[in-house]
Structures are given as C-alpha cells and as structure tokens.
XYZ file of C-alpha atoms in Angstrom:
414
model
C -47.449 -25.659 6.387
C -45.158 -27.526 8.797
C -43.645 -29.557 5.979
C -42.944 -26.330 4.067
C -41.105 -24.915 7.084
C -39.054 -28.096 7.480
C -38.040 -28.030 3.813
C -37.088 -24.354 4.041
C -35.050 -24.966 7.215
C -33.209 -27.817 5.489
C -32.580 -25.551 2.489
C -31.178 -22.784 4.731
C -28.870 -25.240 6.491
C -27.441 -26.238 3.111
C -26.901 -22.602 2.171
C -24.835 -22.064 5.309
C -22.922 -25.319 4.842
C -21.964 -25.274 1.151
C -20.713 -21.737 0.461
C -17.635 -21.139 2.562
C -14.128 -22.244 3.498
C -12.385 -22.225 6.880
C -8.839 -21.421 7.971
C -7.085 -22.199 11.244
C -5.260 -19.204 12.732
C -3.348 -18.285 15.845
C -5.708 -17.126 18.577
C -3.217 -14.681 20.112
C -1.387 -12.884 17.328
C -0.170 -10.065 19.579
C 2.246 -10.064 22.480
C 0.478 -8.286 25.331
C 2.554 -7.134 28.256
C 1.717 -8.729 31.604
C 1.725 -5.235 33.113
C -1.430 -4.446 31.183
C -2.320 -2.719 27.938
C 0.584 -1.046 26.181
C 0.565 2.716 25.993
C 2.251 5.462 24.032
C 5.132 4.414 21.843
C 4.955 0.818 23.144
C 1.440 0.504 21.738
C 2.595 1.847 18.386
C 5.574 -0.506 18.158
C 3.870 -3.866 18.620
C 3.464 -5.642 15.316
C 0.632 -7.859 14.211
C 3.114 -10.370 12.747
C 4.268 -11.414 16.239
C 2.237 -14.532 16.962
C 1.828 -16.983 19.791
C 1.311 -20.656 19.027
C -0.397 -21.421 22.350
C -3.905 -21.524 20.888
C -5.715 -21.590 17.570
C -9.112 -20.655 16.220
C -11.079 -21.193 13.031
C -12.291 -18.374 10.792
C -15.067 -18.922 8.254
C -14.755 -17.078 4.948
C -15.655 -17.019 1.249
C -13.603 -15.433 -1.520
C -14.719 -14.718 -5.088
C -14.113 -12.108 -7.754
C -16.572 -9.690 -9.330
C -16.001 -11.431 -12.675
C -17.192 -14.825 -11.476
C -19.425 -14.038 -8.507
C -22.111 -16.747 -8.259
C -25.804 -16.116 -8.860
C -27.527 -16.615 -6.484
C -25.053 -15.469 -3.819
C -25.674 -18.650 -1.777
C -26.051 -22.098 -3.368
C -27.715 -25.185 -1.899
C -25.446 -27.473 -3.961
C -22.147 -28.785 -2.546
C -19.047 -26.887 -3.661
C -16.570 -29.633 -4.544
C -13.663 -27.211 -5.008
C -13.035 -25.854 -1.512
C -9.444 -24.709 -2.042
C -8.563 -21.051 -2.294
C -7.877 -19.844 -5.845
C -4.372 -18.232 -5.735
C -4.970 -16.213 -8.908
C -7.428 -14.001 -6.985
C -4.795 -12.784 -4.533
C -3.440 -10.139 -6.922
C -6.816 -8.386 -7.202
C -7.682 -5.344 -5.094
C -9.992 -6.882 -2.519
C -13.098 -5.600 -0.748
C -13.532 -6.983 2.778
C -16.960 -6.611 4.388
C -17.152 -6.785 8.201
C -20.719 -7.464 9.319
C -22.389 -6.056 12.410
C -24.209 -7.926 15.158
C -27.795 -7.943 13.948
C -27.743 -9.644 11.552
C -24.253 -11.113 11.534
C -22.384 -13.849 9.666
C -20.545 -14.487 6.419
C -23.908 -14.808 4.657
C -24.658 -11.127 5.342
C -21.205 -10.179 4.043
C -21.713 -12.358 0.979
C -25.044 -10.633 0.283
C -23.277 -7.260 0.216
C -20.522 -8.782 -1.935
C -23.210 -9.894 -4.385
C -24.546 -6.342 -4.528
C -21.050 -4.959 -5.124
C -20.394 -7.512 -7.872
C -23.684 -6.583 -9.556
C -22.919 -2.849 -9.338
C -19.438 -3.518 -10.718
C -20.899 -5.322 -13.741
C -23.257 -2.415 -14.420
C -20.255 -0.074 -14.627
C -18.313 -2.215 -17.084
C -19.585 -2.667 -20.659
C -20.482 -5.991 -22.223
C -20.245 -8.000 -19.014
C -22.194 -11.285 -19.333
C -24.884 -11.963 -16.780
C -27.601 -14.486 -16.139
C -30.089 -11.663 -16.727
C -28.592 -10.587 -20.049
C -25.594 -8.718 -21.376
C -25.053 -5.259 -19.990
C -24.926 -2.597 -22.679
C -22.415 0.202 -22.876
C -25.355 2.557 -22.346
C -25.674 1.246 -18.780
C -22.180 2.388 -17.915
C -21.970 5.538 -15.833
C -19.619 8.066 -17.434
C -16.780 8.597 -14.956
C -14.215 10.765 -16.709
C -10.895 10.697 -14.940
C -9.280 14.117 -14.618
C -5.460 14.092 -14.501
C -4.130 15.265 -11.151
C -1.383 17.466 -12.590
C -2.060 20.659 -14.527
C -0.360 21.650 -17.761
C 2.941 23.463 -17.269
C 2.344 25.689 -20.294
C -1.105 26.698 -19.081
C -1.113 26.376 -15.271
C -4.616 27.791 -15.023
C -6.211 25.055 -17.144
C -6.461 21.302 -16.748
C -5.349 18.850 -19.385
C -8.111 17.409 -21.606
C -10.059 14.577 -19.917
C -9.559 11.020 -21.043
C -12.219 8.464 -21.802
C -13.892 6.687 -18.902
C -11.769 3.775 -17.677
C -13.572 0.575 -16.633
C -13.002 -0.508 -13.048
C -10.584 -3.402 -12.597
C -11.938 -6.707 -11.277
C -12.250 -6.838 -7.505
C -11.867 -9.665 -5.027
C -14.803 -10.132 -2.631
C -13.767 -11.439 0.820
C -16.695 -12.321 3.101
C -16.051 -13.562 6.637
C -17.860 -14.526 9.806
C -16.295 -12.541 12.603
C -15.169 -14.613 15.635
C -18.145 -16.193 17.394
C -20.506 -16.133 14.399
C -21.592 -19.369 12.704
C -18.487 -21.562 12.224
C -15.910 -18.995 13.363
C -14.460 -19.812 16.784
C -15.044 -17.226 19.556
C -11.967 -15.500 20.943
C -10.836 -16.433 24.445
C -10.597 -12.736 25.355
C -12.866 -10.780 23.010
C -11.466 -7.337 22.166
C -11.612 -5.211 19.043
C -7.821 -5.422 18.759
C -7.871 -9.235 18.928
C -10.564 -9.424 16.257
C -8.638 -7.024 14.024
C -5.462 -9.076 14.422
C -7.318 -12.285 13.592
C -8.819 -10.879 10.393
C -5.432 -9.386 9.481
C -3.918 -12.855 9.807
C -6.477 -14.205 7.346
C -5.640 -11.451 4.861
C -1.947 -12.234 5.221
C -2.456 -15.987 4.846
C -4.434 -15.356 1.664
C -1.513 -13.194 0.458
C -3.703 -10.236 -0.377
C -1.630 -7.168 -1.115
C -4.387 -4.640 -0.361
C -7.915 -4.462 1.027
C -10.772 -1.963 0.980
C -12.788 -2.424 4.177
C -16.538 -1.910 4.491
C -17.685 -2.193 8.112
C -21.249 -2.146 9.413
C -22.219 -0.858 12.855
C -20.399 -2.811 15.619
C -17.620 -3.849 13.220
C -16.455 -0.253 12.703
C -13.926 -0.336 15.601
C -12.493 -3.570 14.166
C -11.898 -1.855 10.819
C -10.179 1.094 12.498
C -8.001 -1.236 14.580
C -6.957 -3.053 11.398
C -6.060 0.260 9.755
C -3.929 1.133 12.798
C -1.950 -2.130 13.015
C 1.736 -1.434 12.457
C 2.845 -3.893 9.793
C -0.619 -4.115 8.257
C -2.063 -0.613 7.940
C -0.346 0.065 4.596
C -2.459 -2.695 3.042
C -5.685 -0.857 3.890
C -6.502 1.272 0.838
C -9.818 2.697 2.089
C -12.430 2.282 4.824
C -16.180 2.753 4.460
C -18.065 2.819 7.769
C -21.818 2.237 7.546
C -23.748 3.484 10.591
C -20.616 3.071 12.708
C -20.953 2.345 16.422
C -17.764 3.951 17.745
C -18.605 4.404 21.433
C -19.999 2.191 24.159
C -23.791 2.016 23.821
C -25.944 3.538 26.523
C -27.173 1.310 29.351
C -30.714 1.156 27.968
C -29.364 0.003 24.582
C -27.177 -2.666 26.227
C -30.096 -3.973 28.257
C -32.305 -4.061 25.160
C -29.615 -6.011 23.281
C -29.369 -8.526 26.122
C -33.126 -8.944 26.163
C -33.040 -9.466 22.416
C -30.855 -12.538 22.904
C -33.635 -14.310 24.785
C -36.107 -16.623 23.148
C -35.863 -19.998 21.414
C -34.174 -20.380 18.047
C -37.158 -22.056 16.410
C -39.344 -18.989 17.065
C -36.878 -16.686 15.293
C -36.481 -19.060 12.379
C -40.245 -19.548 12.075
C -40.820 -15.785 12.020
C -38.233 -15.428 9.231
C -39.912 -18.230 7.292
C -43.383 -16.683 7.599
C -42.242 -13.291 6.310
C -39.296 -13.965 3.983
C -39.660 -17.447 2.487
C -41.617 -15.972 -0.402
C -41.079 -14.630 -3.913
C -40.048 -11.045 -4.530
C -43.483 -10.037 -5.848
C -45.314 -11.160 -2.693
C -46.865 -8.301 -0.689
C -45.910 -9.805 2.696
C -42.312 -10.245 1.538
C -42.101 -6.650 0.283
C -43.490 -5.344 3.564
C -40.903 -7.329 5.561
C -38.046 -6.183 3.317
C -39.192 -2.565 3.632
C -38.995 -2.865 7.418
C -35.595 -4.621 7.433
C -33.807 -2.896 4.539
C -35.889 0.244 4.087
C -38.616 1.461 1.730
C -36.058 2.270 -0.978
C -35.253 -1.436 -1.256
C -38.762 -2.152 -2.560
C -38.084 0.046 -5.574
C -34.795 -1.760 -6.183
C -36.589 -5.113 -6.152
C -39.143 -3.959 -8.718
C -36.578 -2.319 -11.006
C -33.865 -4.997 -11.208
C -34.397 -8.804 -11.306
C -30.822 -9.437 -10.183
C -31.353 -7.349 -7.060
C -34.702 -9.046 -6.484
C -32.891 -12.381 -6.411
C -30.420 -11.021 -3.860
C -33.225 -9.750 -1.625
C -35.017 -13.094 -1.814
C -32.085 -14.649 0.066
C -32.108 -12.469 3.190
C -34.267 -14.925 5.147
C -31.144 -16.993 5.846
C -29.724 -14.123 7.964
C -32.315 -14.782 10.669
C -31.763 -18.526 10.970
C -29.299 -20.566 13.063
C -29.476 -18.106 15.964
C -27.666 -20.515 18.324
C -24.589 -20.404 16.063
C -24.649 -16.591 15.895
C -25.375 -15.863 19.556
C -21.743 -16.309 20.825
C -20.621 -13.590 18.411
C -23.402 -11.212 19.478
C -22.491 -11.802 23.134
C -18.781 -11.228 22.407
C -19.610 -7.961 20.650
C -21.489 -6.746 23.732
C -18.523 -7.606 25.984
C -15.893 -5.874 23.837
C -17.207 -2.374 24.581
C -15.816 -2.528 28.122
C -12.299 -2.781 26.612
C -12.659 -0.222 23.830
C -9.344 1.598 23.331
C -9.161 4.343 20.694
C -5.433 5.060 20.964
C -4.555 2.976 17.910
C -6.980 5.051 15.827
C -4.388 7.839 15.868
C -2.378 5.747 13.395
C -5.217 5.464 10.858
C -4.242 7.290 7.675
C -6.333 5.371 5.101
C -9.090 7.335 3.308
C -12.278 7.221 5.394
C -15.916 7.392 4.360
C -18.677 7.468 6.970
C -22.197 6.680 5.729
C -25.090 7.436 8.066
C -28.417 5.843 7.192
C -31.823 7.398 7.656
C -35.140 5.582 7.758
C -36.770 8.596 6.133
C -36.762 9.097 2.391
C -34.971 12.287 1.291
C -35.673 14.037 4.593
C -32.807 16.412 5.455
C -34.085 17.106 8.983
C -33.547 13.679 10.552
C -32.456 14.391 14.127
C -31.471 10.789 14.886
C -29.250 10.472 11.799
C -27.727 13.884 12.543
C -26.956 12.836 16.124
C -25.249 9.633 14.968
C -23.246 11.525 12.363
C -22.039 14.058 14.952
C -21.008 11.210 17.266
C -19.009 9.649 14.416
C -17.320 12.982 13.670
C -16.253 13.307 17.301
C -14.903 9.746 17.436
C -12.937 10.033 14.180
C -11.324 13.391 14.918
C -8.201 11.684 16.311
C -7.388 9.851 13.071
C -4.863 11.124 10.558
C -7.480 10.955 7.814
C -9.983 13.560 6.719
C -13.240 11.568 6.780
C -15.923 12.094 4.160
C -19.492 12.011 5.448
C -22.533 10.952 3.445
C -26.203 10.235 4.155
C -28.130 7.227 2.849
C -31.894 7.769 2.906
C -34.640 5.167 2.788
C -32.902 2.561 4.974
C -34.442 0.005 7.329
C -34.060 -0.747 11.007
C -31.399 -3.444 10.459
C -29.979 -3.173 6.927
C -29.991 -0.785 3.976
C -30.994 -0.465 0.307
C -28.352 -2.668 -1.278
C -27.984 -0.895 -4.622
C -27.662 2.556 -3.082
C -25.076 1.488 -0.516
C -23.012 -0.519 -3.006
C -22.980 2.425 -5.404
C -21.626 4.748 -2.710
C -18.994 2.262 -1.557
C -17.937 1.362 -5.097
C -17.446 5.035 -5.960
C -15.181 5.398 -2.927
C -13.222 2.240 -3.759
C -12.811 3.376 -7.363
C -11.263 6.664 -6.238
C -8.735 4.902 -4.020
C -7.998 1.572 -5.724
C -4.680 2.713 -7.177
C -1.675 2.182 -4.888
C-alpha cells in the first residue's frame, strides 16, 4: 500500500513538472500614485502597458490548440519542446482563471481538455484517440443573418448551413502564488489582472475569451476594464463568481482549511481518486467533488472518463498552492469595483447547484442575486444561467464546457 502511494506521488510530481512553460514578467505593471489609489478619471486613464522594471515574477502557463490538445491532458513524459508555438497566436483563445480550491494550471488544463473535447464533438470528422467523430454527432447550429431583407422587412433571409467552429487556443495558467507562479509582493485583483494581461501581450494574442471560477471572477472583470487591454476581451464567463468579500465565518473556515500537513491531503486524494473510472469509491468521490451529473458523463463518454481520472493531481502539492490561497484571502480587503464600470465585453454568469434539476434552490438563488447586484455597474447586459448537478468544489465538465463553448461561439467574431 505504501509503495503504491509513493509511486502515485512520484507520478503526480511528474505531471506537474512536464506539462507547462514559464515566463518572467514585470511585477509592477501599473504606476500607482503615492497619494493612494487613483480615483475617477485618473483611474480610467492609467494604462496596463506602463511597466516598472524594479521587480519581476514568474508565471506558469500551458498553451495548446483544440486541434492538437493532448490526451491525456497531463503527461508524465518530459516535453522536449518547451518553446511557445507562434502559429497559435492568431487563434481566438480561451483563458481559464482557476479559483482557490482547487487551484493551479492543472485545474485550468483539465477544463481546457473538456473544452477541446466538446469542440471536437461539434466539428465533423475530427480524429480522436477514441475514434473519428461522425457528422451525426455535430449539433445543428444554424446561423441566422443579423440583417433582414430590404424587400421583405418582416421576414428573415433564409438560414445558411451550420458553420463549424474555428480552432481555439487553450491558455491555462497558475495564478500568482500557485505552484510555480511567483506570489505578488502586494496581492490585489488589479495586480493579478495586469500580470495575466502582460502574459497575453507577450504571447501576442489578439483576443481572449475568459472563463473565471469563483475567486478569479474579480480578476477577469479587472482585465476587461484595463484601458489598453479591454478591447482584446471578447467574452467573459463567470462560474459561481465570488464578487464580494466573504463573510467572517467563511473567512475563518478558509483559514482553518489551510491547516494540516501536506502528506495527509495527498494521502486522502490517493485513497479516493487514484483509481480507475469504473471503481465505486472513485465514482463516489467524483460525485462529491464534481457533482452527481459527472458520474453520468464518466459512464457515457470514455474521453471524459479519462479526464476525470486525472483530478487527483489537483489535491496534491498543497505547500506549493498554499501561498496563492493565502494571497486570495488577503485580496478581499483591497477589492475595488470602480474599474468594473469600464467592462463592456459580453458577460455570462453561471451559478451551480448541487441539486439535480431542482428549480427551488435557495442557496443558488441567493448567489445569483448577489452576482446580479455586483454586475449592475458594468456596461454589459449579463446573461444568467443555472448549472444543476454540480459538486462542492467543481462541476460536471461536459455540461459546463457546453455552456461556455456556446457563449464563445456567439462572440468569437471580432
């Protein structure tokens, strides 16, 4: 038993070591006035391109396309080509910002794997390790022209055939403080947004669609409000967004959750998740973490089953994730929503529910109302959706990726 745990721990360490790149960035990309935070027009006029060379930090990331996304999403073999592929920079890119629990580029890469799989299902004759997708698997999405006929203003022009989605870039990062990403000297949502925006600029990505989970939602909104960067943000999908400072009881519970040795957390993940997808203990653990709907996804699709089999890595290497969790808890004291008034990108807010198809979920309704109140100051008209059958930490991957991909597809054109 002990030898099995040691082998699994060594395997997990390889997964976290062999599937990413790093980039050195400026740690203070904004000029902050010594008089304090900028207000009014001053806040709107500072540009993210103004950098300071007094300090640097490292950001961990992985970048692939939906056409060549690896299976499985993490490999235990060394990646000998660690340079960024410039040909990917012209693709519309999906950036996933992970939350705190769990957090790291591996979580983002898991979601990227789900998006890549959903993208293949929507495009005919895409090769896969699990077979070739048939045209009968493609969902019919007829595009209606926006303009009506001048001769017959009361009728729309005839619909065209369904158009396959273009390839997408998948950018997965570890936010500052998680795994191999350096913590910020002064953790704020604005500083994190500026750091990620630097990475996007250095990669020469012309546009990004942001998907943000829980505590990362304010970072996404700050990025969409950065003057000099906000026009690159094509859409934002917020999943269970935390947009206000948590209550005292929640903050105390989060602090208590940071206690305990790393080996105990890793051993618990090994006992429950280092198993095959048809194991009853594994399915029970996945149902608790990702929701009961995820069990059906595992049984219906072998590609999704392979993705779910890799979630045990999210609960390892706690010591390398703890600085990021601590930084996230400190940033709430400096939350400033004024930049959200500049957000004009299309917004989608997805609230998860642990119940399955239960419309009367008071907790989900409360969180949705809180999100509505927080987003009222933006220039966008947010769309709100409910995702049923989720877990206490994550969500059914196929369902979420389908909702996000639909939203990206509607807004991928410049």
